[in-house]
GROMACS .gro file of C-alpha atoms in nm:
model
  376
    1MET     CA    1  -0.602   1.779  -1.153
    2THR     CA    2  -0.716   1.565  -0.864
    3THR     CA    3  -1.076   1.529  -0.770
    4ALA     CA    4  -1.216   1.526  -0.414
    5VAL     CA    5  -1.381   1.196  -0.319
    6ARG     CA    6  -1.626   1.154  -0.032
    7PRO     CA    7  -1.508   0.880   0.209
    8GLY     CA    8  -1.737   0.596   0.314
    9PRO     CA    9  -1.779   0.539   0.688
   10THR     CA   10  -1.748   0.164   0.739
   11LEU     CA   11  -1.596  -0.161   0.621
   12ALA     CA   12  -1.930  -0.307   0.530
   13ALA     CA   13  -2.076  -0.261   0.182
   14GLY     CA   14  -2.268   0.059   0.143
   15PRO     CA   15  -2.307   0.375  -0.062
   16GLY     CA   16  -1.975   0.474  -0.216
   17PRO     CA   17  -1.843   0.774  -0.408
   18ALA     CA   18  -1.898   0.634  -0.756
   19ALA     CA   19  -2.151   0.368  -0.690
   20SER     CA   20  -2.356   0.182  -0.953
   21ALA     CA   21  -2.538  -0.144  -0.942
   22PRO     CA   22  -2.341  -0.445  -1.074
   23THR     CA   23  -2.474  -0.611  -1.389
   24ALA     CA   24  -2.604  -0.965  -1.385
   25SER     CA   25  -2.264  -1.085  -1.520
   26GLU     CA   26  -2.066  -0.933  -1.239
   27PRO     CA   27  -1.994  -1.128  -0.916
   28THR     CA   28  -2.108  -0.959  -0.599
   29ALA     CA   29  -1.922  -0.944  -0.265
   30SER     CA   30  -2.187  -1.152  -0.104
   31GLY     CA   31  -2.203  -1.409  -0.382
   32PRO     CA   32  -1.988  -1.720  -0.448
   33GLY     CA   33  -1.618  -1.662  -0.428
   34PHE     CA   34  -1.618  -1.355  -0.196
   35ALA     CA   35  -1.788  -1.467   0.122
   36ASP     CA   36  -1.460  -1.595   0.275
   37ILE     CA   37  -1.263  -1.266   0.252
   38ARG     CA   38  -1.566  -1.066   0.359
   39ARG     CA   39  -1.584  -1.285   0.676
   40VAL     CA   40  -1.212  -1.259   0.753
   41LEU     CA   41  -1.188  -0.886   0.689
   42ALA     CA   42  -1.484  -0.830   0.928
   43ASP     CA   43  -1.341  -1.069   1.190
   44ARG     CA   44  -0.991  -0.915   1.185
   45ALA     CA   45  -1.079  -0.555   1.125
   46PRO     CA   46  -0.844  -0.346   1.338
   47ALA     CA   47  -0.946  -0.082   1.591
   48LEU     CA   48  -0.756   0.244   1.606
   49ALA     CA   49  -0.577   0.120   1.915
   50ASP     CA   50  -0.419  -0.157   1.712
   51LEU     CA   51  -0.263   0.101   1.481
   52THR     CA   52  -0.125   0.309   1.765
   53ARG     CA   53   0.026   0.015   1.953
   54ALA     CA   54   0.409   0.025   1.984
   55PHE     CA   55   0.585  -0.168   1.718
   56ALA     CA   56   0.935  -0.178   1.882
   57PRO     CA   57   0.846  -0.449   2.149
   58LEU     CA   58   0.698  -0.670   1.886
   59GLU     CA   59   0.997  -0.625   1.660
   60ALA     CA   60   1.233  -0.703   1.953
   61GLU     CA   61   1.043  -1.027   2.033
   62ALA     CA   62   1.056  -1.131   1.666
   63HIS     CA   63   1.430  -1.063   1.659
   64ARG     CA   64   1.472  -1.279   1.973
   65LEU     CA   65   1.285  -1.570   1.820
   66LEU     CA   66   1.434  -1.531   1.470
   67PRO     CA   67   1.767  -1.347   1.485
   68ARG     CA   68   1.804  -1.353   1.107
   69LEU     CA   69   1.522  -1.103   1.086
   70ALA     CA   70   1.739  -0.850   1.275
   71ALA     CA   71   2.015  -0.918   1.012
   72LEU     CA   72   1.779  -0.811   0.732
   73ARG     CA   73   1.664  -0.493   0.904
   74PRO     CA   74   1.944  -0.270   0.773
   75GLY     CA   75   1.821  -0.308   0.415
   76ILE     CA   76   1.483  -0.171   0.505
   77GLY     CA   77   1.410   0.201   0.559
   78ASP     CA   78   1.622   0.517   0.582
   79THR     CA   79   1.513   0.606   0.235
   80PRO     CA   80   1.590   0.942   0.068
   81LEU     CA   81   1.355   1.245   0.084
   82VAL     CA   82   1.396   1.437  -0.239
   83PRO     CA   83   1.258   1.788  -0.300
   84VAL     CA   84   1.096   1.869  -0.642
   85PRO     CA   85   0.878   2.166  -0.749
   86SER     CA   86   0.508   2.126  -0.731
   87ARG     CA   87   0.313   2.087  -1.053
   88ALA     CA   88   0.250   2.465  -1.085
   89GLY     CA   89   0.579   2.555  -0.921
   90ARG     CA   90   0.419   2.746  -0.632
   91GLY     CA   91   0.566   2.514  -0.369
   92THR     CA   92   0.785   2.211  -0.299
   93VAL     CA   93   0.687   1.844  -0.284
   94TRP     CA   94   0.929   1.621  -0.089
   95LEU     CA   95   0.930   1.271  -0.240
   96LYS     CA   96   0.986   0.986   0.000
   97THR     CA   97   1.155   0.755  -0.243
   98GLU     CA   98   1.088   0.402  -0.122
   99ALA     CA   99   1.260   0.236  -0.417
  100ALA     CA  100   1.576   0.243  -0.204
  101ASN     CA  101   1.440  -0.044   0.010
  102THR     CA  102   1.590  -0.388  -0.052
  103SER     CA  103   1.295  -0.514  -0.269
  104GLY     CA  104   1.271  -0.190  -0.456
  105SER     CA  105   0.945  -0.072  -0.297
  106VAL     CA  106   0.775   0.043   0.018
  107LYS     CA  107   0.641  -0.313   0.053
  108SER     CA  108   0.977  -0.414   0.198
  109ARG     CA  109   0.864  -0.231   0.512
  110THR     CA  110   0.517  -0.396   0.508
  111ALA     CA  111   0.658  -0.742   0.452
  112TYR     CA  112   0.902  -0.699   0.737
  113ALA     CA  113   0.627  -0.576   0.970
  114LEU     CA  114   0.400  -0.871   0.873
  115LEU     CA  115   0.677  -1.121   0.939
  116CYS     CA  116   0.771  -0.969   1.272
  117ALA     CA  117   0.403  -0.982   1.378
  118ALA     CA  118   0.356  -1.336   1.262
  119VAL     CA  119   0.670  -1.473   1.443
  120ALA     CA  120   0.601  -1.277   1.763
  121SER     CA  121   0.239  -1.379   1.781
  122ALA     CA  122   0.327  -1.746   1.714
  123GLY     CA  123   0.602  -1.736   1.977
  124SER     CA  124   0.811  -1.943   1.734
  125PRO     CA  125   1.011  -1.897   1.408
  126ARG     CA  126   0.845  -2.207   1.266
  127VAL     CA  127   0.549  -2.036   1.100
  128ARG     CA  128   0.374  -2.143   0.783
  129LEU     CA  129   0.242  -1.838   0.600
  130ALA     CA  130  -0.015  -1.749   0.330
  131GLU     CA  131  -0.080  -1.410   0.176
  132TYR     CA  132  -0.223  -1.245  -0.136
  133SER     CA  133  -0.069  -0.972  -0.353
  134GLY     CA  134  -0.090  -0.805  -0.686
  135GLY     CA  135   0.290  -0.780  -0.714
  136SER     CA  136   0.515  -0.567  -0.496
  137LEU     CA  137   0.426  -0.718  -0.159
  138ALA     CA  138   0.465  -1.068  -0.315
  139VAL     CA  139   0.815  -0.978  -0.430
  140ALA     CA  140   0.915  -0.845  -0.086
  141LEU     CA  141   0.769  -1.132   0.106
  142ALA     CA  142   0.917  -1.392  -0.123
  143GLU     CA  143   1.257  -1.227  -0.093
  144LEU     CA  144   1.255  -1.209   0.289
  145CYS     CA  145   1.098  -1.550   0.335
  146GLY     CA  146   1.348  -1.701   0.098
  147GLN     CA  147   1.636  -1.560   0.300
  148LEU     CA  148   1.475  -1.666   0.628
  149GLY     CA  149   1.374  -2.018   0.514
  150LEU     CA  150   1.007  -1.951   0.590
  151ASP     CA  151   0.735  -2.157   0.421
  152LEU     CA  152   0.527  -1.908   0.214
  153HIS     CA  153   0.226  -1.963  -0.008
  154LEU     CA  154   0.128  -1.667  -0.222
  155VAL     CA  155  -0.196  -1.615  -0.405
  156LEU     CA  156  -0.194  -1.373  -0.705
  157PRO     CA  157  -0.477  -1.247  -0.926
  158TYR     CA  158  -0.550  -1.428  -1.250
  159GLY     CA  159  -0.330  -1.296  -1.529
  160ALA     CA  160  -0.022  -1.224  -1.324
  161SER     CA  161   0.278  -1.208  -1.556
  162ASP     CA  162   0.508  -1.502  -1.618
  163ARG     CA  163   0.795  -1.278  -1.525
  164LEU     CA  164   0.652  -1.215  -1.180
  165LEU     CA  165   0.551  -1.576  -1.121
  166GLY     CA  166   0.897  -1.697  -1.222
  167GLN     CA  167   1.059  -1.447  -0.985
  168LEU     CA  168   0.854  -1.562  -0.691
  169ARG     CA  169   0.910  -1.926  -0.758
  170ARG     CA  170   1.286  -1.873  -0.776
  171GLN     CA  171   1.269  -1.745  -0.416
  172GLY     CA  172   1.104  -2.074  -0.308
  173SER     CA  173   0.748  -1.954  -0.269
  174GLU     CA  174   0.451  -2.171  -0.352
  175ILE     CA  175   0.216  -1.990  -0.598
  176THR     CA  176  -0.154  -2.004  -0.671
  177THR     CA  177  -0.347  -1.781  -0.894
  178ALA     CA  178  -0.709  -1.687  -0.844
  179ARG     CA  179  -1.003  -1.772  -1.074
  180GLU     CA  180  -1.036  -1.579  -1.397
  181GLY     CA  181  -1.264  -1.275  -1.371
  182THR     CA  182  -1.235  -1.233  -0.992
  183GLY     CA  183  -0.959  -0.972  -0.990
  184PHE     CA  184  -0.764  -0.879  -0.678
  185LEU     CA  185  -1.054  -0.956  -0.446
  186GLY     CA  186  -1.057  -1.311  -0.588
  187ALA     CA  187  -0.691  -1.347  -0.486
  188MET     CA  188  -0.772  -1.226  -0.138
  189ASP     CA  189  -1.063  -1.470  -0.118
  190GLU     CA  190  -0.859  -1.767  -0.241
  191ALA     CA  191  -0.583  -1.690   0.012
  192VAL     CA  192  -0.828  -1.735   0.295
  193ARG     CA  193  -0.915  -2.083   0.166
  194VAL     CA  194  -0.550  -2.170   0.114
  195ALA     CA  195  -0.464  -2.062   0.467
  196GLU     CA  196  -0.752  -2.265   0.620
  197ARG     CA  197  -0.698  -2.566   0.404
  198GLU     CA  198  -0.320  -2.581   0.466
  199ASP     CA  199  -0.329  -2.467   0.829
  200ARG     CA  200  -0.125  -2.154   0.750
  201HIS     CA  201  -0.124  -1.814   0.911
  202LEU     CA  202  -0.285  -1.558   0.677
  203LEU     CA  203  -0.083  -1.240   0.705
  204LEU     CA  204  -0.385  -1.027   0.589
  205GLN     CA  205  -0.211  -0.708   0.504
  206HIS     CA  206  -0.539  -0.510   0.488
  207CYS     CA  207  -0.594  -0.566   0.858
  208ALA     CA  208  -0.239  -0.556   0.983
  209GLY     CA  209  -0.209  -0.288   1.257
  210ALA     CA  210   0.163  -0.375   1.279
  211GLY     CA  211   0.222  -0.241   0.929
  212ALA     CA  212   0.075   0.099   1.025
  213ALA     CA  213   0.262   0.093   1.353
  214LEU     CA  214   0.596   0.031   1.171
  215HIS     CA  215   0.528   0.315   0.930
  216ARG     CA  216   0.446   0.543   1.229
  217GLU     CA  217   0.764   0.461   1.417
  218HIS     CA  218   1.001   0.424   1.115
  219THR     CA  219   0.879   0.585   0.791
  220GLY     CA  220   0.704   0.874   0.962
  221ALA     CA  221   0.988   0.929   1.210
  222GLU     CA  222   1.237   0.935   0.918
  223ILE     CA  223   1.038   1.200   0.738
  224ILE     CA  224   1.008   1.413   1.054
  225GLY     CA  225   1.381   1.397   1.112
  226GLN     CA  226   1.459   1.470   0.745
  227LEU     CA  227   1.225   1.769   0.721
  228SER     CA  228   1.325   1.905   1.056
  229GLY     CA  229   1.688   1.911   0.940
  230TYR     CA  230   1.582   2.148   0.663
  231GLY     CA  231   1.356   2.352   0.889
  232VAL     CA  232   1.054   2.255   0.677
  233GLU     CA  233   0.695   2.222   0.808
  234PRO     CA  234   0.469   2.032   0.569
  235ALA     CA  235   0.117   2.144   0.486
  236ALA     CA  236   0.014   1.801   0.368
  237LEU     CA  237   0.114   1.435   0.326
  238ALA     CA  238  -0.003   1.245   0.022
  239ALA     CA  239   0.015   0.870  -0.030
  240ALA     CA  240  -0.169   0.638  -0.266
  241VAL     CA  241  -0.380   0.393  -0.074
  242GLY     CA  242  -0.312   0.024  -0.125
  243THR     CA  243  -0.373  -0.147   0.204
  244GLY     CA  244  -0.357   0.185   0.381
  245GLY     CA  245  -0.072   0.100   0.621
  246SER     CA  246   0.185   0.344   0.487
  247LEU     CA  247  -0.059   0.634   0.470
  248ALA     CA  248  -0.204   0.563   0.814
  249GLY     CA  249   0.129   0.529   0.988
  250THR     CA  250   0.301   0.827   0.828
  251ALA     CA  251  -0.009   1.042   0.881
  252MET     CA  252  -0.019   0.960   1.253
  253ALA     CA  253   0.352   1.045   1.284
  254LEU     CA  254   0.345   1.368   1.089
  255GLY     CA  255   0.022   1.477   1.261
  256SER     CA  256   0.190   1.440   1.597
  257ALA     CA  257   0.471   1.664   1.492
  258TRP     CA  258   0.271   1.907   1.283
  259PRO     CA  259  -0.101   1.903   1.370
  260ASP     CA  260  -0.194   2.112   1.069
  261CYS     CA  261  -0.041   1.866   0.819
  262ARG     CA  262  -0.333   1.745   0.612
  263PRO     CA  263  -0.333   1.367   0.520
  264LEU     CA  264  -0.442   1.301   0.166
  265ALA     CA  265  -0.564   0.954   0.077
  266VAL     CA  266  -0.499   0.914  -0.296
  267PHE     CA  267  -0.713   0.666  -0.496
  268PRO     CA  268  -0.735   0.594  -0.868
  269ALA     CA  269  -1.036   0.764  -1.034
  270GLU     CA  270  -1.104   0.426  -1.183
  271ALA     CA  271  -1.137   0.251  -0.838
  272VAL     CA  272  -1.223   0.495  -0.560
  273TYR     CA  273  -1.278   0.426  -0.189
  274GLY     CA  274  -1.589   0.229  -0.106
  275ASP     CA  275  -1.690   0.188  -0.476
  276GLU     CA  276  -1.999  -0.031  -0.506
  277ARG     CA  277  -1.904  -0.150  -0.850
  278ALA     CA  278  -1.716  -0.471  -0.932
  279PRO     CA  279  -1.362  -0.392  -1.069
  280ASP     CA  280  -1.376  -0.417  -1.444
  281GLY     CA  281  -1.010  -0.447  -1.531
  282THR     CA  282  -0.971  -0.084  -1.637
  283ARG     CA  283  -0.604   0.027  -1.615
  284ARG     CA  284  -0.522   0.227  -1.307
  285MET     CA  285  -0.232   0.312  -1.084
  286SER     CA  286  -0.068  -0.016  -0.979
  287GLY     CA  287  -0.089  -0.132  -0.621
  288THR     CA  288  -0.361   0.098  -0.508
  289GLY     CA  289  -0.730   0.158  -0.528
  290GLY     CA  290  -1.064   0.050  -0.387
  291LEU     CA  291  -1.151  -0.314  -0.363
  292GLY     CA  292  -1.495  -0.277  -0.526
  293HIS     CA  293  -1.818  -0.425  -0.401
  294GLY     CA  294  -1.851  -0.154  -0.142
  295LEU     CA  295  -1.554  -0.274   0.061
  296ARG     CA  296  -1.335  -0.024   0.240
  297GLN     CA  297  -0.982  -0.064   0.349
  298PRO     CA  298  -1.002  -0.158   0.723
  299LEU     CA  299  -0.688   0.031   0.814
  300ILE     CA  300  -0.843   0.353   0.677
  301ALA     CA  301  -1.191   0.274   0.814
  302ALA     CA  302  -1.042   0.250   1.163
  303PHE     CA  303  -1.002   0.630   1.169
  304PRO     CA  304  -1.270   0.895   1.222
  305GLN     CA  305  -1.450   0.971   0.899
  306ASP     CA  306  -1.301   1.320   0.870
  307PHE     CA  307  -0.934   1.225   0.947
  308PHE     CA  308  -0.834   1.186   0.579
  309SER     CA  309  -0.905   1.403   0.277
  310PHE     CA  310  -0.972   1.180  -0.018
  311THR     CA  311  -0.853   1.258  -0.372
  312ALA     CA  312  -0.868   1.070  -0.702
  313VAL     CA  313  -0.619   1.063  -0.990
  314ALA     CA  314  -0.697   0.919  -1.330
  315TYR     CA  315  -0.444   0.679  -1.485
  316PRO     CA  316  -0.365   0.908  -1.785
  317GLN     CA  317  -0.283   1.189  -1.540
  318ALA     CA  318  -0.055   0.960  -1.344
  319LEU     CA  319   0.125   0.846  -1.663
  320GLN     CA  320   0.175   1.207  -1.768
  321ALA     CA  321   0.318   1.297  -1.424
  322MET     CA  322   0.558   0.996  -1.443
  323ARG     CA  323   0.690   1.131  -1.772
  324HIS     CA  324   0.715   1.479  -1.636
  325LEU     CA  325   0.908   1.387  -1.320
  326ARG     CA  326   1.155   1.181  -1.512
  327ARG     CA  327   1.205   1.434  -1.791
  328GLU     CA  328   1.217   1.748  -1.580
  329HIS     CA  329   1.375   1.616  -1.257
  330GLY     CA  330   1.546   1.282  -1.350
  331ILE     CA  331   1.340   1.082  -1.100
  332ALA     CA  332   1.158   0.760  -1.197
  333VAL     CA  333   0.842   0.711  -0.993
  334SER     CA  334   0.556   0.460  -0.998
  335GLY     CA  335   0.212   0.566  -1.112
  336SER     CA  336   0.092   0.569  -0.752
  337GLY     CA  337   0.387   0.788  -0.657
  338ALA     CA  338   0.309   1.020  -0.949
  339GLY     CA  339  -0.052   1.042  -0.823
  340ALA     CA  340   0.074   1.129  -0.472
  341TRP     CA  341   0.292   1.406  -0.616
  342LEU     CA  342  -0.007   1.545  -0.808
  343SER     CA  343  -0.227   1.541  -0.502
  344ALA     CA  344   0.041   1.700  -0.289
  345SER     CA  345   0.097   1.961  -0.562
  346ALA     CA  346  -0.276   2.046  -0.570
  347GLU     CA  347  -0.254   2.124  -0.203
  348VAL     CA  348   0.052   2.352  -0.207
  349ASP     CA  349  -0.027   2.518  -0.537
  350GLN     CA  350  -0.323   2.694  -0.385
  351GLY     CA  351  -0.282   2.969  -0.127
  352PRO     CA  352   0.053   3.146  -0.058
  353ARG     CA  353   0.370   3.051  -0.240
  354GLY     CA  354   0.646   2.855  -0.082
  355ARG     CA  355   0.455   2.581   0.099
  356ASN     CA  356   0.575   2.234   0.134
  357ALA     CA  357   0.413   1.887   0.121
  358VAL     CA  358   0.535   1.528   0.133
  359ALA     CA  359   0.447   1.252  -0.119
  360VAL     CA  360   0.522   0.879  -0.055
  361VAL     CA  361   0.657   0.723  -0.369
  362ALA     CA  362   0.616   0.344  -0.344
  363SER     CA  363   0.864   0.251  -0.615
  364ARG     CA  364   1.023   0.348  -0.950
  365GLY     CA  365   0.724   0.194  -1.138
  366THR     CA  366   0.664  -0.140  -1.301
  367ILE     CA  367   0.775  -0.233  -1.648
  368GLU     CA  368   0.415  -0.236  -1.753
  369GLU     CA  369   0.354   0.118  -1.616
  370TRP     CA  370   0.645   0.257  -1.807
  371GLU     CA  371   0.529   0.084  -2.130
  372HIS     CA  372   0.187   0.242  -2.074
  373ALA     CA  373   0.356   0.582  -2.008
  374ALA     CA  374   0.560   0.554  -2.328
  375GLY     CA  375   0.257   0.459  -2.534
  376SER     CA  376   0.016   0.720  -2.397
   0.00000   0.00000   0.00000
């Protein structure tokens, strides 16, 4: 079952849904190693208007400046929407299966949006880029930048697998890993310093209004067209929150078509939205979750406080749902996708039978997630 989580109102540190004071051994967001990313997140925090700005003109300008971007566009988007029964079988959850993107995840869309925005804003294809990632976005950015010949420096958390690091280096990306014990926030913080030291443009996925705009105009529009073709009206949209762009964009699109469609922001129970605690390395759904230290995803914080309904899914629940969907329906989904299916199921399994919901499935899951699923 999913658990309701109270959202926090702002980007700044403050009371969160599962707050506790850090111990003396835990770094704090205002302490050494985190001040840089706190500063940049605050400086570049988007307003709601940034998320509703049209993506198409920006994309057209980027294509004009860098025509090879346009050539890569056909491999991104137009992903299948697959219906499966909800957990209790009282309704249907339509899975937006983003593994069909060129890099194997929804992050192909995010990477493409970030690159379009960077090229268009620079007014030149000769951009030097920096970004942080825990995995999927790094893969997507390295793949696109390798094909485009763009100079990319990626920062990953300490402990990133040799398999991932080798894959990124083979695409031509420069790689740095953050300090031990600093987690994902440490990678974000180090990326700020890399960008400033090397005079690079920091893509800053957590503040990229262009990512949400792309998901509104592309991902959301695809879902609307697909569901309309079946005569289906969704009661809810569920997406696990990483940076928040895919949830924000698709929620705006579906809300414009179906005002009663409820957007569900899915977080790991181990790292909820606005959590005051420092992340402790506990296993959770990959590619999602709160940042810790009271920070809130700026793309989510840009909305009115009551726009999203927040739910939490524990990692063992997500692993069980991964196994269920593969065994019963022959669909491999990531832990975050399984969490979105569970949250969407909880919505349609209450009330009258026959209701529908949408769940965004980021990928088929990592090797590590499936190892955990097999061993749990």
